[in-house]
mmCIF file with all atom_site columns, N, CA and C in Angstrom:
data_model
loop_
_atom_site.group_PDB
_atom_site.id
_atom_site.type_symbol
_atom_site.label_atom_id
_atom_site.label_alt_id
_atom_site.label_comp_id
_atom_site.label_asym_id
_atom_site.label_entity_id
_atom_site.label_seq_id
_atom_site.pdbx_PDB_ins_code
_atom_site.Cartn_x
_atom_site.Cartn_y
_atom_site.Cartn_z
_atom_site.occupancy
_atom_site.B_iso_or_equiv
_atom_site.pdbx_formal_charge
_atom_site.auth_seq_id
_atom_site.auth_comp_id
_atom_site.auth_asym_id
_atom_site.auth_atom_id
_atom_site.pdbx_PDB_model_num
ATOM 1   N N  . MET A 1 1  ? 0.277   10.126  7.878   1.00 80.00 ? 27 MET A N  1
ATOM 2   C CA . MET A 1 1  ? 0.862   11.303  7.471   1.00 80.00 ? 27 MET A CA 1
ATOM 3   C C  . MET A 1 1  ? 0.009   12.158  6.458   1.00 80.00 ? 27 MET A C  1
ATOM 4   N N  . THR A 1 2  ? -0.232  10.903  5.243   1.00 79.00 ? 28 THR A N  1
ATOM 5   C CA . THR A 1 2  ? -0.549  11.412  3.911   1.00 79.00 ? 28 THR A CA 1
ATOM 6   C C  . THR A 1 2  ? -1.872  11.794  4.010   1.00 79.00 ? 28 THR A C  1
ATOM 7   N N  . VAL A 1 3  ? -2.728  11.149  4.611   1.00 80.00 ? 29 VAL A N  1
ATOM 8   C CA . VAL A 1 3  ? -4.095  11.902  5.275   1.00 80.00 ? 29 VAL A CA 1
ATOM 9   C C  . VAL A 1 3  ? -4.368  13.205  5.692   1.00 80.00 ? 29 VAL A C  1
ATOM 10  N N  . ALA A 1 4  ? -3.451  13.631  6.536   1.00 84.00 ? 30 ALA A N  1
ATOM 11  C CA . ALA A 1 4  ? -3.126  14.682  7.367   1.00 84.00 ? 30 ALA A CA 1
ATOM 12  C C  . ALA A 1 4  ? -2.727  15.729  6.226   1.00 84.00 ? 30 ALA A C  1
ATOM 13  N N  . PHE A 1 5  ? -1.526  15.347  5.512   1.00 84.00 ? 31 PHE A N  1
ATOM 14  C CA . PHE A 1 5  ? -1.477  16.403  4.224   1.00 84.00 ? 31 PHE A CA 1
ATOM 15  C C  . PHE A 1 5  ? -2.227  16.803  3.144   1.00 84.00 ? 31 PHE A C  1
ATOM 16  N N  . VAL A 1 6  ? -3.221  15.564  2.859   1.00 82.00 ? 32 VAL A N  1
ATOM 17  C CA . VAL A 1 6  ? -4.204  15.775  1.970   1.00 82.00 ? 32 VAL A CA 1
ATOM 18  C C  . VAL A 1 6  ? -5.441  16.824  2.322   1.00 82.00 ? 32 VAL A C  1
ATOM 19  N N  . THR A 1 7  ? -5.684  16.189  3.853   1.00 81.00 ? 33 THR A N  1
ATOM 20  C CA . THR A 1 7  ? -6.922  17.132  3.997   1.00 81.00 ? 33 THR A CA 1
ATOM 21  C C  . THR A 1 7  ? -6.364  18.507  4.964   1.00 81.00 ? 33 THR A C  1
ATOM 22  N N  . GLY A 1 8  ? -4.985  18.600  5.195   1.00 85.00 ? 34 GLY A N  1
ATOM 23  C CA . GLY A 1 8  ? -4.518  20.320  5.440   1.00 85.00 ? 34 GLY A CA 1
ATOM 24  C C  . GLY A 1 8  ? -4.333  21.081  4.239   1.00 85.00 ? 34 GLY A C  1
ATOM 25  N N  . THR A 1 9  ? -4.020  20.456  3.387   1.00 84.00 ? 35 THR A N  1
ATOM 26  C CA . THR A 1 9  ? -3.860  21.423  1.898   1.00 84.00 ? 35 THR A CA 1
ATOM 27  C C  . THR A 1 9  ? -4.949  21.609  1.079   1.00 84.00 ? 35 THR A C  1
ATOM 28  N N  . SER A 1 10 ? -5.851  20.756  1.024   1.00 80.00 ? 36 SER A N  1
ATOM 29  C CA . SER A 1 10 ? -7.575  20.804  0.605   1.00 80.00 ? 36 SER A CA 1
ATOM 30  C C  . SER A 1 10 ? -7.929  22.269  1.033   1.00 80.00 ? 36 SER A C  1
ATOM 31  N N  . PRO A 1 11 ? -8.134  22.958  2.240   1.00 82.00 ? 37 PRO A N  1
ATOM 32  C CA . PRO A 1 11 ? -8.818  23.985  2.540   1.00 82.00 ? 37 PRO A CA 1
ATOM 33  C C  . PRO A 1 11 ? -7.770  25.376  1.825   1.00 82.00 ? 37 PRO A C  1
ATOM 34  N N  . MET A 1 12 ? -6.693  24.976  1.377   1.00 83.00 ? 38 MET A N  1
ATOM 35  C CA . MET A 1 12 ? -5.703  26.338  1.225   1.00 83.00 ? 38 MET A CA 1
ATOM 36  C C  . MET A 1 12 ? -5.463  25.889  -0.492  1.00 83.00 ? 38 MET A C  1
ATOM 37  N N  . LEU A 1 13 ? -6.034  24.771  -0.844  1.00 81.00 ? 39 LEU A N  1
ATOM 38  C CA . LEU A 1 13 ? -6.209  24.756  -2.350  1.00 81.00 ? 39 LEU A CA 1
ATOM 39  C C  . LEU A 1 13 ? -7.668  24.904  -2.917  1.00 81.00 ? 39 LEU A C  1
ATOM 40  N N  . ALA A 1 14 ? -8.899  25.529  -2.186  1.00 79.00 ? 40 ALA A N  1
ATOM 41  C CA . ALA A 1 14 ? -10.188 25.926  -2.200  1.00 79.00 ? 40 ALA A CA 1
ATOM 42  C C  . ALA A 1 14 ? -10.564 26.615  -3.753  1.00 79.00 ? 40 ALA A C  1
ATOM 43  N N  . THR A 1 15 ? -9.226  27.585  -3.673  1.00 86.00 ? 41 THR A N  1
ATOM 44  C CA . THR A 1 15 ? -9.499  28.419  -4.884  1.00 86.00 ? 41 THR A CA 1
ATOM 45  C C  . THR A 1 15 ? -9.118  27.673  -6.136  1.00 86.00 ? 41 THR A C  1
ATOM 46  N N  . SER A 1 16 ? -8.280  27.040  -6.232  1.00 86.00 ? 42 SER A N  1
ATOM 47  C CA . SER A 1 16 ? -8.047  26.193  -7.457  1.00 86.00 ? 42 SER A CA 1
ATOM 48  C C  . SER A 1 16 ? -8.660  24.737  -7.243  1.00 86.00 ? 42 SER A C  1
ATOM 49  N N  . LEU A 1 17 ? -9.853  24.486  -8.109  1.00 87.00 ? 43 LEU A N  1
ATOM 50  C CA . LEU A 1 17 ? -10.680 23.024  -7.631  1.00 87.00 ? 43 LEU A CA 1
ATOM 51  C C  . LEU A 1 17 ? -9.518  22.168  -8.593  1.00 87.00 ? 43 LEU A C  1
ATOM 52  N N  . ARG A 1 18 ? -9.054  22.239  -9.625  1.00 89.00 ? 44 ARG A N  1
ATOM 53  C CA . ARG A 1 18 ? -8.198  21.179  -10.362 1.00 89.00 ? 44 ARG A CA 1
ATOM 54  C C  . ARG A 1 18 ? -6.933  21.052  -9.752  1.00 89.00 ? 44 ARG A C  1
ATOM 55  N N  . LEU A 1 19 ? -6.305  22.033  -8.817  1.00 88.00 ? 45 LEU A N  1
ATOM 56  C CA . LEU A 1 19 ? -5.199  21.513  -8.298  1.00 88.00 ? 45 LEU A CA 1
ATOM 57  C C  . LEU A 1 19 ? -5.367  20.907  -6.933  1.00 88.00 ? 45 LEU A C  1
ATOM 58  N N  . SER A 1 20 ? -6.656  21.254  -6.240  1.00 86.00 ? 46 SER A N  1
ATOM 59  C CA . SER A 1 20 ? -7.011  20.538  -5.260  1.00 86.00 ? 46 SER A CA 1
ATOM 60  C C  . SER A 1 20 ? -7.818  18.848  -5.446  1.00 86.00 ? 46 SER A C  1
ATOM 61  N N  . VAL A 1 21 ? -8.182  18.661  -6.546  1.00 87.00 ? 47 VAL A N  1
ATOM 62  C CA . VAL A 1 21 ? -8.550  17.518  -6.804  1.00 87.00 ? 47 VAL A CA 1
ATOM 63  C C  . VAL A 1 21 ? -7.474  16.605  -7.123  1.00 87.00 ? 47 VAL A C  1
ATOM 64  N N  . ALA A 1 22 ? -5.943  17.302  -8.043  1.00 88.00 ? 48 ALA A N  1
ATOM 65  C CA . ALA A 1 22 ? -5.072  16.338  -8.373  1.00 88.00 ? 48 ALA A CA 1
ATOM 66  C C  . ALA A 1 22 ? -4.153  16.131  -7.068  1.00 88.00 ? 48 ALA A C  1
ATOM 67  N N  . ASN A 1 23 ? -4.103  16.836  -5.879  1.00 86.00 ? 49 ASN A N  1
ATOM 68  C CA . ASN A 1 23 ? -3.345  16.531  -4.730  1.00 86.00 ? 49 ASN A CA 1
ATOM 69  C C  . ASN A 1 23 ? -4.389  15.627  -3.854  1.00 86.00 ? 49 ASN A C  1
ATOM 70  N N  . CYS A 1 24 ? -5.318  15.541  -4.119  1.00 84.00 ? 50 CYS A N  1
ATOM 71  C CA . CYS A 1 24 ? -6.341  14.504  -3.374  1.00 84.00 ? 50 CYS A CA 1
ATOM 72  C C  . CYS A 1 24 ? -5.994  13.136  -4.044  1.00 84.00 ? 50 CYS A C  1
ATOM 73  N N  . VAL A 1 25 ? -6.234  13.002  -5.170  1.00 88.00 ? 51 VAL A N  1
ATOM 74  C CA . VAL A 1 25 ? -6.041  12.001  -5.974  1.00 88.00 ? 51 VAL A CA 1
ATOM 75  C C  . VAL A 1 25 ? -4.424  11.393  -6.171  1.00 88.00 ? 51 VAL A C  1
ATOM 76  N N  . LEU A 1 26 ? -3.345  12.349  -5.846  1.00 87.00 ? 52 LEU A N  1
ATOM 77  C CA . LEU A 1 26 ? -2.098  11.871  -6.083  1.00 87.00 ? 52 LEU A CA 1
ATOM 78  C C  . LEU A 1 26 ? -1.984  11.629  -4.562  1.00 87.00 ? 52 LEU A C  1
ATOM 79  N N  . GLY A 1 27 ? -2.227  12.061  -3.573  1.00 85.00 ? 53 GLY A N  1
ATOM 80  C CA . GLY A 1 27 ? -1.829  12.054  -2.245  1.00 85.00 ? 53 GLY A CA 1
ATOM 81  C C  . GLY A 1 27 ? -2.372  11.019  -1.649  1.00 85.00 ? 53 GLY A C  1
ATOM 82  N N  . LEU A 1 28 ? -3.810  10.288  -2.013  1.00 85.00 ? 54 LEU A N  1
ATOM 83  C CA . LEU A 1 28 ? -4.258  9.351   -1.653  1.00 85.00 ? 54 LEU A CA 1
ATOM 84  C C  . LEU A 1 28 ? -4.446  8.256   -2.282  1.00 85.00 ? 54 LEU A C  1
ATOM 85  N N  . SER A 1 29 ? -3.720  7.968   -3.367  1.00 90.00 ? 55 SER A N  1
ATOM 86  C CA . SER A 1 29 ? -3.152  6.795   -4.187  1.00 90.00 ? 55 SER A CA 1
ATOM 87  C C  . SER A 1 29 ? -1.879  6.792   -3.913  1.00 90.00 ? 55 SER A C  1
ATOM 88  N N  . PHE A 1 30 ? -1.267  7.295   -2.880  1.00 89.00 ? 56 PHE A N  1
ATOM 89  C CA . PHE A 1 30 ? 0.163   6.609   -2.389  1.00 89.00 ? 56 PHE A CA 1
ATOM 90  C C  . PHE A 1 30 ? -0.493  5.648   -1.107  1.00 89.00 ? 56 PHE A C  1
ATOM 91  N N  . ILE A 1 31 ? -1.358  6.200   -0.854  1.00 88.00 ? 57 ILE A N  1
ATOM 92  C CA . ILE A 1 31 ? -1.640  5.052   0.516   1.00 88.00 ? 57 ILE A CA 1
ATOM 93  C C  . ILE A 1 31 ? -2.289  3.921   -0.148  1.00 88.00 ? 57 ILE A C  1
ATOM 94  N N  . LEU A 1 32 ? -2.800  3.682   -1.104  1.00 90.00 ? 58 LEU A N  1
ATOM 95  C CA . LEU A 1 32 ? -3.102  2.580   -1.921  1.00 90.00 ? 58 LEU A CA 1
ATOM 96  C C  . LEU A 1 32 ? -1.514  1.884   -2.486  1.00 90.00 ? 58 LEU A C  1
ATOM 97  N N  . PHE A 1 33 ? -0.654  2.583   -2.906  1.00 92.00 ? 59 PHE A N  1
ATOM 98  C CA . PHE A 1 33 ? 0.462   1.745   -3.427  1.00 92.00 ? 59 PHE A CA 1
ATOM 99  C C  . PHE A 1 33 ? 1.291   1.434   -1.949  1.00 92.00 ? 59 PHE A C  1
ATOM 100 N N  . VAL A 1 34 ? 0.996   1.904   -1.091  1.00 91.00 ? 60 VAL A N  1
ATOM 101 C CA . VAL A 1 34 ? 1.745   1.195   0.424   1.00 91.00 ? 60 VAL A CA 1
ATOM 102 C C  . VAL A 1 34 ? 1.025   0.368   1.056   1.00 91.00 ? 60 VAL A C  1
ATOM 103 N N  . LEU A 1 35 ? -0.481  0.123   1.072   1.00 92.00 ? 61 LEU A N  1
ATOM 104 C CA . LEU A 1 35 ? -1.108  -0.973  1.220   1.00 92.00 ? 61 LEU A CA 1
ATOM 105 C C  . LEU A 1 35 ? -0.674  -2.376  0.276   1.00 92.00 ? 61 LEU A C  1
ATOM 106 N N  . PHE A 1 36 ? -0.555  -2.017  -1.099  1.00 93.00 ? 62 PHE A N  1
ATOM 107 C CA . PHE A 1 36 ? -0.450  -2.676  -1.999  1.00 93.00 ? 62 PHE A CA 1
ATOM 108 C C  . PHE A 1 36 ? 1.187   -3.451  -1.662  1.00 93.00 ? 62 PHE A C  1
ATOM 109 N N  . ALA A 1 37 ? 2.025   -2.618  -1.341  1.00 93.00 ? 63 ALA A N  1
ATOM 110 C CA . ALA A 1 37 ? 3.261   -2.743  -0.964  1.00 93.00 ? 63 ALA A CA 1
ATOM 111 C C  . ALA A 1 37 ? 3.479   -4.099  0.237   1.00 93.00 ? 63 ALA A C  1
ATOM 112 N N  . MET A 1 38 ? 2.738   -3.690  1.261   1.00 94.00 ? 64 MET A N  1
ATOM 113 C CA . MET A 1 38 ? 2.506   -4.095  2.302   1.00 94.00 ? 64 MET A CA 1
ATOM 114 C C  . MET A 1 38 ? 1.930   -5.702  2.462   1.00 94.00 ? 64 MET A C  1
ATOM 115 N N  . PHE A 1 39 ? 0.638   -5.898  1.283   1.00 93.00 ? 65 PHE A N  1
ATOM 116 C CA . PHE A 1 39 ? 0.145   -7.128  1.261   1.00 93.00 ? 65 PHE A CA 1
ATOM 117 C C  . PHE A 1 39 ? 1.146   -7.815  0.556   1.00 93.00 ? 65 PHE A C  1
ATOM 118 N N  . LYS A 1 40 ? 2.251   -7.275  -0.277  1.00 93.00 ? 66 LYS A N  1
ATOM 119 C CA . LYS A 1 40 ? 2.801   -8.282  -1.448  1.00 93.00 ? 66 LYS A CA 1
ATOM 120 C C  . LYS A 1 40 ? 4.003   -9.028  -0.356  1.00 93.00 ? 66 LYS A C  1
ATOM 121 N N  . PHE A 1 41 ? 4.325   -8.046  0.624   1.00 92.00 ? 67 PHE A N  1
ATOM 122 C CA . PHE A 1 41 ? 5.384   -8.334  1.331   1.00 92.00 ? 67 PHE A CA 1
ATOM 123 C C  . PHE A 1 41 ? 5.324   -9.309  2.604   1.00 92.00 ? 67 PHE A C  1
ATOM 124 N N  . ALA A 1 42 ? 3.863   -9.179  2.671   1.00 90.00 ? 68 ALA A N  1
ATOM 125 C CA . ALA A 1 42 ? 3.106   -10.209 4.121   1.00 90.00 ? 68 ALA A CA 1
ATOM 126 C C  . ALA A 1 42 ? 3.037   -11.383 3.345   1.00 90.00 ? 68 ALA A C  1
ATOM 127 N N  . CYS A 1 43 ? 2.400   -11.408 2.021   1.00 89.00 ? 69 CYS A N  1
ATOM 128 C CA . CYS A 1 43 ? 2.354   -12.528 1.081   1.00 89.00 ? 69 CYS A CA 1
ATOM 129 C C  . CYS A 1 43 ? 3.803   -13.390 0.946   1.00 89.00 ? 69 CYS A C  1
ATOM 130 N N  . GLY A 1 44 ? 4.604   -12.564 0.438   1.00 86.00 ? 70 GLY A N  1
ATOM 131 C CA . GLY A 1 44 ? 6.235   -12.912 0.107   1.00 86.00 ? 70 GLY A CA 1
ATOM 132 C C  . GLY A 1 44 ? 6.560   -14.023 1.610   1.00 86.00 ? 70 GLY A C  1
ATOM 133 N N  . LEU A 1 45 ? 6.155   -12.856 2.669   1.00 83.00 ? 71 LEU A N  1
ATOM 134 C CA . LEU A 1 45 ? 6.949   -13.736 3.829   1.00 83.00 ? 71 LEU A CA 1
ATOM 135 C C  . LEU A 1 45 ? 6.316   -14.513 4.639   1.00 83.00 ? 71 LEU A C  1
ATOM 136 N N  . ALA A 1 46 ? 5.235   -14.789 4.236   1.00 81.00 ? 72 ALA A N  1
ATOM 137 C CA . ALA A 1 46 ? 4.159   -16.151 4.755   1.00 81.00 ? 72 ALA A CA 1
ATOM 138 C C  . ALA A 1 46 ? 4.522   -17.212 3.739   1.00 81.00 ? 72 ALA A C  1
ATOM 139 N N  . GLN A 1 47 ? 4.787   -17.044 2.369   1.00 82.00 ? 73 GLN A N  1
ATOM 140 C CA . GLN A 1 47 ? 5.450   -18.156 1.568   1.00 82.00 ? 73 GLN A CA 1
ATOM 141 C C  . GLN A 1 47 ? 6.595   -18.488 2.063   1.00 82.00 ? 73 GLN A C  1
ATOM 142 N N  . ARG A 1 48 ? 7.610   -17.893 2.171   1.00 81.00 ? 74 ARG A N  1
ATOM 143 C CA . ARG A 1 48 ? 8.789   -18.223 2.696   1.00 81.00 ? 74 ARG A CA 1
ATOM 144 C C  . ARG A 1 48 ? 8.697   -18.854 4.049   1.00 81.00 ? 74 ARG A C  1
ATOM 145 N N  . LEU A 1 49 ? 7.836   -18.712 5.110   1.00 78.00 ? 75 LEU A N  1
ATOM 146 C CA . LEU A 1 49 ? 7.588   -18.957 6.336   1.00 78.00 ? 75 LEU A CA 1
ATOM 147 C C  . LEU A 1 49 ? 7.095   -20.446 6.053   1.00 78.00 ? 75 LEU A C  1
ATOM 148 N N  . GLU A 1 50 ? 6.430   -20.718 5.335   1.00 74.00 ? 76 GLU A N  1
ATOM 149 C CA . GLU A 1 50 ? 5.565   -21.888 5.234   1.00 74.00 ? 76 GLU A CA 1
ATOM 150 C C  . GLU A 1 50 ? 6.808   -22.772 4.486   1.00 74.00 ? 76 GLU A C  1
ATOM 151 N N  . ILE A 1 51 ? 7.333   -22.346 3.466   1.00 68.00 ? 77 ILE A N  1
ATOM 152 C CA . ILE A 1 51 ? 8.307   -23.310 2.899   1.00 68.00 ? 77 ILE A CA 1
ATOM 153 C C  . ILE A 1 51 ? 9.485   -23.882 4.098   1.00 68.00 ? 77 ILE A C  1
ATOM 154 N N  . HIS A 1 52 ? 10.017  -23.041 4.468   1.00 65.00 ? 78 HIS A N  1
ATOM 155 C CA . HIS A 1 52 ? 10.690  -23.323 5.563   1.00 65.00 ? 78 HIS A CA 1
ATOM 156 C C  . HIS A 1 52 ? 10.314  -24.135 6.899   1.00 65.00 ? 78 HIS A C  1
ATOM 157 N N  . SER A 1 53 ? 9.152   -24.275 7.274   1.00 63.00 ? 79 SER A N  1
ATOM 158 C CA . SER A 1 53 ? 8.999   -24.462 8.301   1.00 63.00 ? 79 SER A CA 1
ATOM 159 C C  . SER A 1 53 ? 8.416   -25.860 8.170   1.00 63.00 ? 79 SER A C  1
ATOM 160 N N  . SER A 1 54 ? 8.228   -26.501 6.589   1.00 57.00 ? 80 SER A N  1
ATOM 161 C CA . SER A 1 54 ? 7.498   -28.005 6.714   1.00 57.00 ? 80 SER A CA 1
ATOM 162 C C  . SER A 1 54 ? 8.600   -28.683 6.655   1.00 57.00 ? 80 SER A C  1
ATOM 163 N N  . PRO A 1 55 ? 8.698   -29.837 7.288   1.00 59.00 ? 81 PRO A N  1
ATOM 164 C CA . PRO A 1 55 ? 9.647   -30.914 7.054   1.00 59.00 ? 81 PRO A CA 1
ATOM 165 C C  . PRO A 1 55 ? 9.945   -31.439 5.475   1.00 59.00 ? 81 PRO A C  1
ATOM 166 N N  . LEU A 1 56 ? 8.969   -31.526 5.024   1.00 57.00 ? 82 LEU A N  1
ATOM 167 C CA . LEU A 1 56 ? 9.225   -32.263 3.912   1.00 57.00 ? 82 LEU A CA 1
ATOM 168 C C  . LEU A 1 56 ? 9.174   -31.055 2.966   1.00 57.00 ? 82 LEU A C  1
ATOM 169 N N  . SER A 1 57 ? 9.859   -30.961 1.812   1.00 54.00 ? 83 SER A N  1
ATOM 170 C CA . SER A 1 57 ? 9.727   -30.069 0.706   1.00 54.00 ? 83 SER A CA 1
ATOM 171 C C  . SER A 1 57 ? 8.115   -30.604 -0.162  1.00 54.00 ? 83 SER A C  1
ATOM 172 N N  . ALA A 1 58 ? 7.967   -29.520 -0.914  1.00 53.00 ? 84 ALA A N  1
ATOM 173 C CA . ALA A 1 58 ? 6.392   -29.422 -1.693  1.00 53.00 ? 84 ALA A CA 1
ATOM 174 C C  . ALA A 1 58 ? 6.425   -30.691 -2.974  1.00 53.00 ? 84 ALA A C  1
ATOM 175 N N  . ASP A 1 59 ? 7.729   -31.165 -3.455  1.00 55.00 ? 85 ASP A N  1
ATOM 176 C CA . ASP A 1 59 ? 8.155   -32.052 -4.399  1.00 55.00 ? 85 ASP A CA 1
ATOM 177 C C  . ASP A 1 59 ? 7.932   -33.415 -3.732  1.00 55.00 ? 85 ASP A C  1
ATOM 178 N N  . ALA A 1 60 ? 8.197   -33.417 -2.273  1.00 51.00 ? 86 ALA A N  1
ATOM 179 C CA . ALA A 1 60 ? 7.983   -34.864 -1.878  1.00 51.00 ? 86 ALA A CA 1
ATOM 180 C C  . ALA A 1 60 ? 6.508   -35.147 -1.586  1.00 51.00 ? 86 ALA A C  1
ATOM 181 N N  . LEU A 1 61 ? 5.852   -34.081 -1.335  1.00 52.00 ? 87 LEU A N  1
ATOM 182 C CA . LEU A 1 61 ? 4.345   -34.606 -0.779  1.00 52.00 ? 87 LEU A CA 1
ATOM 183 C C  . LEU A 1 61 ? 3.709   -34.794 -2.264  1.00 52.00 ? 87 LEU A C  1
ATOM 184 N N  . GLN A 1 62 ? 4.033   -34.631 -3.462  1.00 55.00 ? 88 GLN A N  1
ATOM 185 C CA . GLN A 1 62 ? 3.398   -34.824 -4.539  1.00 55.00 ? 88 GLN A CA 1
ATOM 186 C C  . GLN A 1 62 ? 3.657   -36.425 -4.990  1.00 55.00 ? 88 GLN A C  1
#
């Protein structure tokens, strides 16, 4: 939806180049934020599943 918003507002803001660039930068940086949050969540979830699925704790293996 963010990409659709940015591409839809770009023609409307064609008269103001600075506003159009600011809209693209802010709108598309939101996608990077969402991808980072999803990656961080997935890594945390994988670590929690790894800890709970092992029969021995990490301290016992060392």
